[in-house]
């Protein structure tokens, strides 16, 4: 049987604005089966650095100046993965601070438990310039 740590999920979040929505996201992820890693864009002036959770453990990752869509965004992702990697989680979820889950934590954990070891990646292609 896998250890409890191996069953946990790591949520890796890059945030830069709308701290109220980030608090909503953190509240929705606040579950003892999750650890949360948060990196806030250093340019975010007046952004709170402390968020209160009841069940999940929140890890703050050193801030970084992020120019969205540039290599600094990839560097932020890599910092989050490096911070979380020693935990050897069952799954790693990369999110923006503006994302919100469409299912509750029981549904999310049940889905991934039913598909152990599977990776889920979404992509889309641009059919035409008219989409923009």
mmCIF file with all atom_site columns, C-alpha atoms in Angstrom:
data_model
loop_
_atom_site.group_PDB
_atom_site.id
_atom_site.type_symbol
_atom_site.label_atom_id
_atom_site.label_alt_id
_atom_site.label_comp_id
_atom_site.label_asym_id
_atom_site.label_entity_id
_atom_site.label_seq_id
_atom_site.pdbx_PDB_ins_code
_atom_site.Cartn_x
_atom_site.Cartn_y
_atom_site.Cartn_z
_atom_site.occupancy
_atom_site.B_iso_or_equiv
_atom_site.pdbx_formal_charge
_atom_site.auth_seq_id
_atom_site.auth_comp_id
_atom_site.auth_asym_id
_atom_site.auth_atom_id
_atom_site.pdbx_PDB_model_num
ATOM 1   C CA . UNK A 1 1   ? 0.000   0.000  0.000   1.00 0.00 ? 1   UNK A CA 1
ATOM 2   C CA . UNK A 1 2   ? 1.275   3.468  -0.875  1.00 0.00 ? 2   UNK A CA 1
ATOM 3   C CA . UNK A 1 3   ? 2.160   5.845  1.908   1.00 0.00 ? 3   UNK A CA 1
ATOM 4   C CA . UNK A 1 4   ? -0.185  8.678  2.775   1.00 0.00 ? 4   UNK A CA 1
ATOM 5   C CA . UNK A 1 5   ? 2.278   11.167 1.223   1.00 0.00 ? 5   UNK A CA 1
ATOM 6   C CA . UNK A 1 6   ? 2.203   9.278  -2.067  1.00 0.00 ? 6   UNK A CA 1
ATOM 7   C CA . UNK A 1 7   ? -1.565  9.684  -2.198  1.00 0.00 ? 7   UNK A CA 1
ATOM 8   C CA . UNK A 1 8   ? -1.404  13.448 -1.701  1.00 0.00 ? 8   UNK A CA 1
ATOM 9   C CA . UNK A 1 9   ? -1.726  15.965 -4.472  1.00 0.00 ? 9   UNK A CA 1
ATOM 10  C CA . UNK A 1 10  ? 0.445   19.057 -4.875  1.00 0.00 ? 10  UNK A CA 1
ATOM 11  C CA . UNK A 1 11  ? -1.196  22.196 -6.226  1.00 0.00 ? 11  UNK A CA 1
ATOM 12  C CA . UNK A 1 12  ? 1.342   24.588 -7.743  1.00 0.00 ? 12  UNK A CA 1
ATOM 13  C CA . UNK A 1 13  ? -0.055  28.101 -8.100  1.00 0.00 ? 13  UNK A CA 1
ATOM 14  C CA . UNK A 1 14  ? 1.370   31.204 -9.771  1.00 0.00 ? 14  UNK A CA 1
ATOM 15  C CA . UNK A 1 15  ? -0.520  34.340 -8.741  1.00 0.00 ? 15  UNK A CA 1
ATOM 16  C CA . UNK A 1 16  ? -0.237  38.000 -9.671  1.00 0.00 ? 16  UNK A CA 1
ATOM 17  C CA . UNK A 1 17  ? -3.562  39.751 -9.087  1.00 0.00 ? 17  UNK A CA 1
ATOM 18  C CA . UNK A 1 18  ? -7.017  39.470 -7.541  1.00 0.00 ? 18  UNK A CA 1
ATOM 19  C CA . UNK A 1 19  ? -6.086  38.148 -4.082  1.00 0.00 ? 19  UNK A CA 1
ATOM 20  C CA . UNK A 1 20  ? -9.781  37.652 -3.268  1.00 0.00 ? 20  UNK A CA 1
ATOM 21  C CA . UNK A 1 21  ? -10.142 35.102 -6.049  1.00 0.00 ? 21  UNK A CA 1
ATOM 22  C CA . UNK A 1 22  ? -6.891  33.445 -4.947  1.00 0.00 ? 22  UNK A CA 1
ATOM 23  C CA . UNK A 1 23  ? -8.309  33.113 -1.429  1.00 0.00 ? 23  UNK A CA 1
ATOM 24  C CA . UNK A 1 24  ? -11.410 31.459 -2.928  1.00 0.00 ? 24  UNK A CA 1
ATOM 25  C CA . UNK A 1 25  ? -9.177  29.045 -4.860  1.00 0.00 ? 25  UNK A CA 1
ATOM 26  C CA . UNK A 1 26  ? -7.152  28.238 -1.730  1.00 0.00 ? 26  UNK A CA 1
ATOM 27  C CA . UNK A 1 27  ? -10.355 27.638 0.230   1.00 0.00 ? 27  UNK A CA 1
ATOM 28  C CA . UNK A 1 28  ? -11.597 25.208 -2.445  1.00 0.00 ? 28  UNK A CA 1
ATOM 29  C CA . UNK A 1 29  ? -8.253  23.339 -2.355  1.00 0.00 ? 29  UNK A CA 1
ATOM 30  C CA . UNK A 1 30  ? -8.035  23.353 1.457   1.00 0.00 ? 30  UNK A CA 1
ATOM 31  C CA . UNK A 1 31  ? -8.092  19.599 2.056   1.00 0.00 ? 31  UNK A CA 1
ATOM 32  C CA . UNK A 1 32  ? -5.775  17.397 4.128   1.00 0.00 ? 32  UNK A CA 1
ATOM 33  C CA . UNK A 1 33  ? -5.054  15.355 0.977   1.00 0.00 ? 33  UNK A CA 1
ATOM 34  C CA . UNK A 1 34  ? -3.430  18.396 -0.655  1.00 0.00 ? 34  UNK A CA 1
ATOM 35  C CA . UNK A 1 35  ? -0.317  20.478 -0.206  1.00 0.00 ? 35  UNK A CA 1
ATOM 36  C CA . UNK A 1 36  ? -0.302  23.875 -1.886  1.00 0.00 ? 36  UNK A CA 1
ATOM 37  C CA . UNK A 1 37  ? 2.758   25.664 -3.268  1.00 0.00 ? 37  UNK A CA 1
ATOM 38  C CA . UNK A 1 38  ? 2.241   29.360 -3.993  1.00 0.00 ? 38  UNK A CA 1
ATOM 39  C CA . UNK A 1 39  ? 4.504   31.713 -5.937  1.00 0.00 ? 39  UNK A CA 1
ATOM 40  C CA . UNK A 1 40  ? 3.381   35.342 -6.160  1.00 0.00 ? 40  UNK A CA 1
ATOM 41  C CA . UNK A 1 41  ? 4.734   37.612 -8.886  1.00 0.00 ? 41  UNK A CA 1
ATOM 42  C CA . UNK A 1 42  ? 7.137   39.999 -7.150  1.00 0.00 ? 42  UNK A CA 1
ATOM 43  C CA . UNK A 1 43  ? 5.579   42.919 -9.100  1.00 0.00 ? 43  UNK A CA 1
ATOM 44  C CA . UNK A 1 44  ? 2.274   42.401 -7.263  1.00 0.00 ? 44  UNK A CA 1
ATOM 45  C CA . UNK A 1 45  ? 2.266   45.432 -4.964  1.00 0.00 ? 45  UNK A CA 1
ATOM 46  C CA . UNK A 1 46  ? 0.208   45.170 -1.785  1.00 0.00 ? 46  UNK A CA 1
ATOM 47  C CA . UNK A 1 47  ? -0.539  41.499 -2.415  1.00 0.00 ? 47  UNK A CA 1
ATOM 48  C CA . UNK A 1 48  ? -0.982  39.577 0.841   1.00 0.00 ? 48  UNK A CA 1
ATOM 49  C CA . UNK A 1 49  ? 1.745   37.020 1.486   1.00 0.00 ? 49  UNK A CA 1
ATOM 50  C CA . UNK A 1 50  ? -0.117  35.054 4.147   1.00 0.00 ? 50  UNK A CA 1
ATOM 51  C CA . UNK A 1 51  ? -3.280  33.058 3.568   1.00 0.00 ? 51  UNK A CA 1
ATOM 52  C CA . UNK A 1 52  ? -5.020  31.004 6.236   1.00 0.00 ? 52  UNK A CA 1
ATOM 53  C CA . UNK A 1 53  ? -5.882  27.376 5.571   1.00 0.00 ? 53  UNK A CA 1
ATOM 54  C CA . UNK A 1 54  ? -7.407  24.794 7.903   1.00 0.00 ? 54  UNK A CA 1
ATOM 55  C CA . UNK A 1 55  ? -6.391  21.439 6.403   1.00 0.00 ? 55  UNK A CA 1
ATOM 56  C CA . UNK A 1 56  ? -3.864  21.745 3.565   1.00 0.00 ? 56  UNK A CA 1
ATOM 57  C CA . UNK A 1 57  ? -0.301  22.843 4.131   1.00 0.00 ? 57  UNK A CA 1
ATOM 58  C CA . UNK A 1 58  ? 0.628   26.020 2.282   1.00 0.00 ? 58  UNK A CA 1
ATOM 59  C CA . UNK A 1 59  ? 4.229   26.518 1.154   1.00 0.00 ? 59  UNK A CA 1
ATOM 60  C CA . UNK A 1 60  ? 5.331   29.945 -0.074  1.00 0.00 ? 60  UNK A CA 1
ATOM 61  C CA . UNK A 1 61  ? 7.880   29.812 -2.869  1.00 0.00 ? 61  UNK A CA 1
ATOM 62  C CA . UNK A 1 62  ? 10.302  32.716 -3.244  1.00 0.00 ? 62  UNK A CA 1
ATOM 63  C CA . UNK A 1 63  ? 8.718   35.483 -5.364  1.00 0.00 ? 63  UNK A CA 1
ATOM 64  C CA . UNK A 1 64  ? 9.970   36.171 -8.862  1.00 0.00 ? 64  UNK A CA 1
ATOM 65  C CA . UNK A 1 65  ? 9.372   39.048 -11.283 1.00 0.00 ? 65  UNK A CA 1
ATOM 66  C CA . UNK A 1 66  ? 7.241   37.428 -13.970 1.00 0.00 ? 66  UNK A CA 1
ATOM 67  C CA . UNK A 1 67  ? 6.627   38.845 -17.417 1.00 0.00 ? 67  UNK A CA 1
ATOM 68  C CA . UNK A 1 68  ? 3.610   36.845 -18.500 1.00 0.00 ? 68  UNK A CA 1
ATOM 69  C CA . UNK A 1 69  ? 4.218   34.796 -21.629 1.00 0.00 ? 69  UNK A CA 1
ATOM 70  C CA . UNK A 1 70  ? 8.004   35.039 -21.276 1.00 0.00 ? 70  UNK A CA 1
ATOM 71  C CA . UNK A 1 71  ? 10.665  32.644 -20.001 1.00 0.00 ? 71  UNK A CA 1
ATOM 72  C CA . UNK A 1 72  ? 10.209  34.060 -16.484 1.00 0.00 ? 72  UNK A CA 1
ATOM 73  C CA . UNK A 1 73  ? 6.833   32.312 -16.386 1.00 0.00 ? 73  UNK A CA 1
ATOM 74  C CA . UNK A 1 74  ? 8.536   28.979 -17.123 1.00 0.00 ? 74  UNK A CA 1
ATOM 75  C CA . UNK A 1 75  ? 11.126  29.799 -14.458 1.00 0.00 ? 75  UNK A CA 1
ATOM 76  C CA . UNK A 1 76  ? 8.271   30.329 -11.961 1.00 0.00 ? 76  UNK A CA 1
ATOM 77  C CA . UNK A 1 77  ? 6.800   26.941 -12.904 1.00 0.00 ? 77  UNK A CA 1
ATOM 78  C CA . UNK A 1 78  ? 10.189  25.289 -12.465 1.00 0.00 ? 78  UNK A CA 1
ATOM 79  C CA . UNK A 1 79  ? 10.623  26.873 -9.021  1.00 0.00 ? 79  UNK A CA 1
ATOM 80  C CA . UNK A 1 80  ? 7.264   25.456 -7.982  1.00 0.00 ? 80  UNK A CA 1
ATOM 81  C CA . UNK A 1 81  ? 8.098   21.977 -9.272  1.00 0.00 ? 81  UNK A CA 1
ATOM 82  C CA . UNK A 1 82  ? 11.520  22.091 -7.579  1.00 0.00 ? 82  UNK A CA 1
ATOM 83  C CA . UNK A 1 83  ? 9.898   23.079 -4.274  1.00 0.00 ? 83  UNK A CA 1
ATOM 84  C CA . UNK A 1 84  ? 7.288   20.301 -4.504  1.00 0.00 ? 84  UNK A CA 1
ATOM 85  C CA . UNK A 1 85  ? 9.395   17.489 -6.006  1.00 0.00 ? 85  UNK A CA 1
ATOM 86  C CA . UNK A 1 86  ? 10.856  16.201 -2.708  1.00 0.00 ? 86  UNK A CA 1
ATOM 87  C CA . UNK A 1 87  ? 7.283   15.444 -1.586  1.00 0.00 ? 87  UNK A CA 1
ATOM 88  C CA . UNK A 1 88  ? 6.865   12.757 -4.253  1.00 0.00 ? 88  UNK A CA 1
ATOM 89  C CA . UNK A 1 89  ? 3.152   13.452 -4.662  1.00 0.00 ? 89  UNK A CA 1
ATOM 90  C CA . UNK A 1 90  ? 0.722   11.252 -6.563  1.00 0.00 ? 90  UNK A CA 1
ATOM 91  C CA . UNK A 1 91  ? -0.198  14.217 -8.799  1.00 0.00 ? 91  UNK A CA 1
ATOM 92  C CA . UNK A 1 92  ? 1.012   17.748 -9.438  1.00 0.00 ? 92  UNK A CA 1
ATOM 93  C CA . UNK A 1 93  ? -1.521  20.342 -10.620 1.00 0.00 ? 93  UNK A CA 1
ATOM 94  C CA . UNK A 1 94  ? -0.207  23.594 -12.136 1.00 0.00 ? 94  UNK A CA 1
ATOM 95  C CA . UNK A 1 95  ? -2.667  26.470 -11.782 1.00 0.00 ? 95  UNK A CA 1
ATOM 96  C CA . UNK A 1 96  ? -2.945  30.213 -12.092 1.00 0.00 ? 96  UNK A CA 1
ATOM 97  C CA . UNK A 1 97  ? -4.216  32.152 -9.087  1.00 0.00 ? 97  UNK A CA 1
ATOM 98  C CA . UNK A 1 98  ? -7.240  32.998 -11.236 1.00 0.00 ? 98  UNK A CA 1
ATOM 99  C CA . UNK A 1 99  ? -8.286  29.355 -11.764 1.00 0.00 ? 99  UNK A CA 1
ATOM 100 C CA . UNK A 1 100 ? -11.086 27.644 -9.869  1.00 0.00 ? 100 UNK A CA 1
ATOM 101 C CA . UNK A 1 101 ? -11.801 23.883 -9.799  1.00 0.00 ? 101 UNK A CA 1
ATOM 102 C CA . UNK A 1 102 ? -14.987 22.658 -11.473 1.00 0.00 ? 102 UNK A CA 1
ATOM 103 C CA . UNK A 1 103 ? -15.355 19.731 -9.054  1.00 0.00 ? 103 UNK A CA 1
ATOM 104 C CA . UNK A 1 104 ? -14.958 19.318 -5.301  1.00 0.00 ? 104 UNK A CA 1
ATOM 105 C CA . UNK A 1 105 ? -11.937 17.631 -3.743  1.00 0.00 ? 105 UNK A CA 1
ATOM 106 C CA . UNK A 1 106 ? -13.738 14.318 -3.170  1.00 0.00 ? 106 UNK A CA 1
ATOM 107 C CA . UNK A 1 107 ? -14.554 14.116 -6.891  1.00 0.00 ? 107 UNK A CA 1
ATOM 108 C CA . UNK A 1 108 ? -11.051 15.170 -7.951  1.00 0.00 ? 108 UNK A CA 1
ATOM 109 C CA . UNK A 1 109 ? -9.317  12.650 -5.686  1.00 0.00 ? 109 UNK A CA 1
ATOM 110 C CA . UNK A 1 110 ? -11.742 9.862  -6.686  1.00 0.00 ? 110 UNK A CA 1
ATOM 111 C CA . UNK A 1 111 ? -11.063 10.550 -10.374 1.00 0.00 ? 111 UNK A CA 1
ATOM 112 C CA . UNK A 1 112 ? -7.290  10.362 -9.962  1.00 0.00 ? 112 UNK A CA 1
ATOM 113 C CA . UNK A 1 113 ? -7.538  7.309  -7.691  1.00 0.00 ? 113 UNK A CA 1
ATOM 114 C CA . UNK A 1 114 ? -9.506  5.584  -10.452 1.00 0.00 ? 114 UNK A CA 1
ATOM 115 C CA . UNK A 1 115 ? -6.726  6.420  -12.968 1.00 0.00 ? 115 UNK A CA 1
ATOM 116 C CA . UNK A 1 116 ? -3.476  5.791  -11.051 1.00 0.00 ? 116 UNK A CA 1
ATOM 117 C CA . UNK A 1 117 ? -0.286  6.701  -12.840 1.00 0.00 ? 117 UNK A CA 1
ATOM 118 C CA . UNK A 1 118 ? -2.090  8.359  -15.766 1.00 0.00 ? 118 UNK A CA 1
ATOM 119 C CA . UNK A 1 119 ? -1.128  11.845 -16.929 1.00 0.00 ? 119 UNK A CA 1
ATOM 120 C CA . UNK A 1 120 ? -3.729  14.287 -18.218 1.00 0.00 ? 120 UNK A CA 1
ATOM 121 C CA . UNK A 1 121 ? -2.653  17.084 -20.546 1.00 0.00 ? 121 UNK A CA 1
ATOM 122 C CA . UNK A 1 122 ? -4.959  19.302 -22.561 1.00 0.00 ? 122 UNK A CA 1
ATOM 123 C CA . UNK A 1 123 ? -4.044  21.173 -25.701 1.00 0.00 ? 123 UNK A CA 1
ATOM 124 C CA . UNK A 1 124 ? -5.884  22.764 -28.571 1.00 0.00 ? 124 UNK A CA 1
ATOM 125 C CA . UNK A 1 125 ? -4.938  24.028 -31.985 1.00 0.00 ? 125 UNK A CA 1
ATOM 126 C CA . UNK A 1 126 ? -5.983  27.193 -33.683 1.00 0.00 ? 126 UNK A CA 1
ATOM 127 C CA . UNK A 1 127 ? -8.303  26.306 -36.570 1.00 0.00 ? 127 UNK A CA 1
ATOM 128 C CA . UNK A 1 128 ? -8.281  29.852 -37.934 1.00 0.00 ? 128 UNK A CA 1
ATOM 129 C CA . UNK A 1 129 ? -7.337  33.389 -36.995 1.00 0.00 ? 129 UNK A CA 1
ATOM 130 C CA . UNK A 1 130 ? -11.059 34.109 -36.592 1.00 0.00 ? 130 UNK A CA 1
ATOM 131 C CA . UNK A 1 131 ? -10.994 32.528 -33.138 1.00 0.00 ? 131 UNK A CA 1
ATOM 132 C CA . UNK A 1 132 ? -9.352  35.635 -31.721 1.00 0.00 ? 132 UNK A CA 1
#
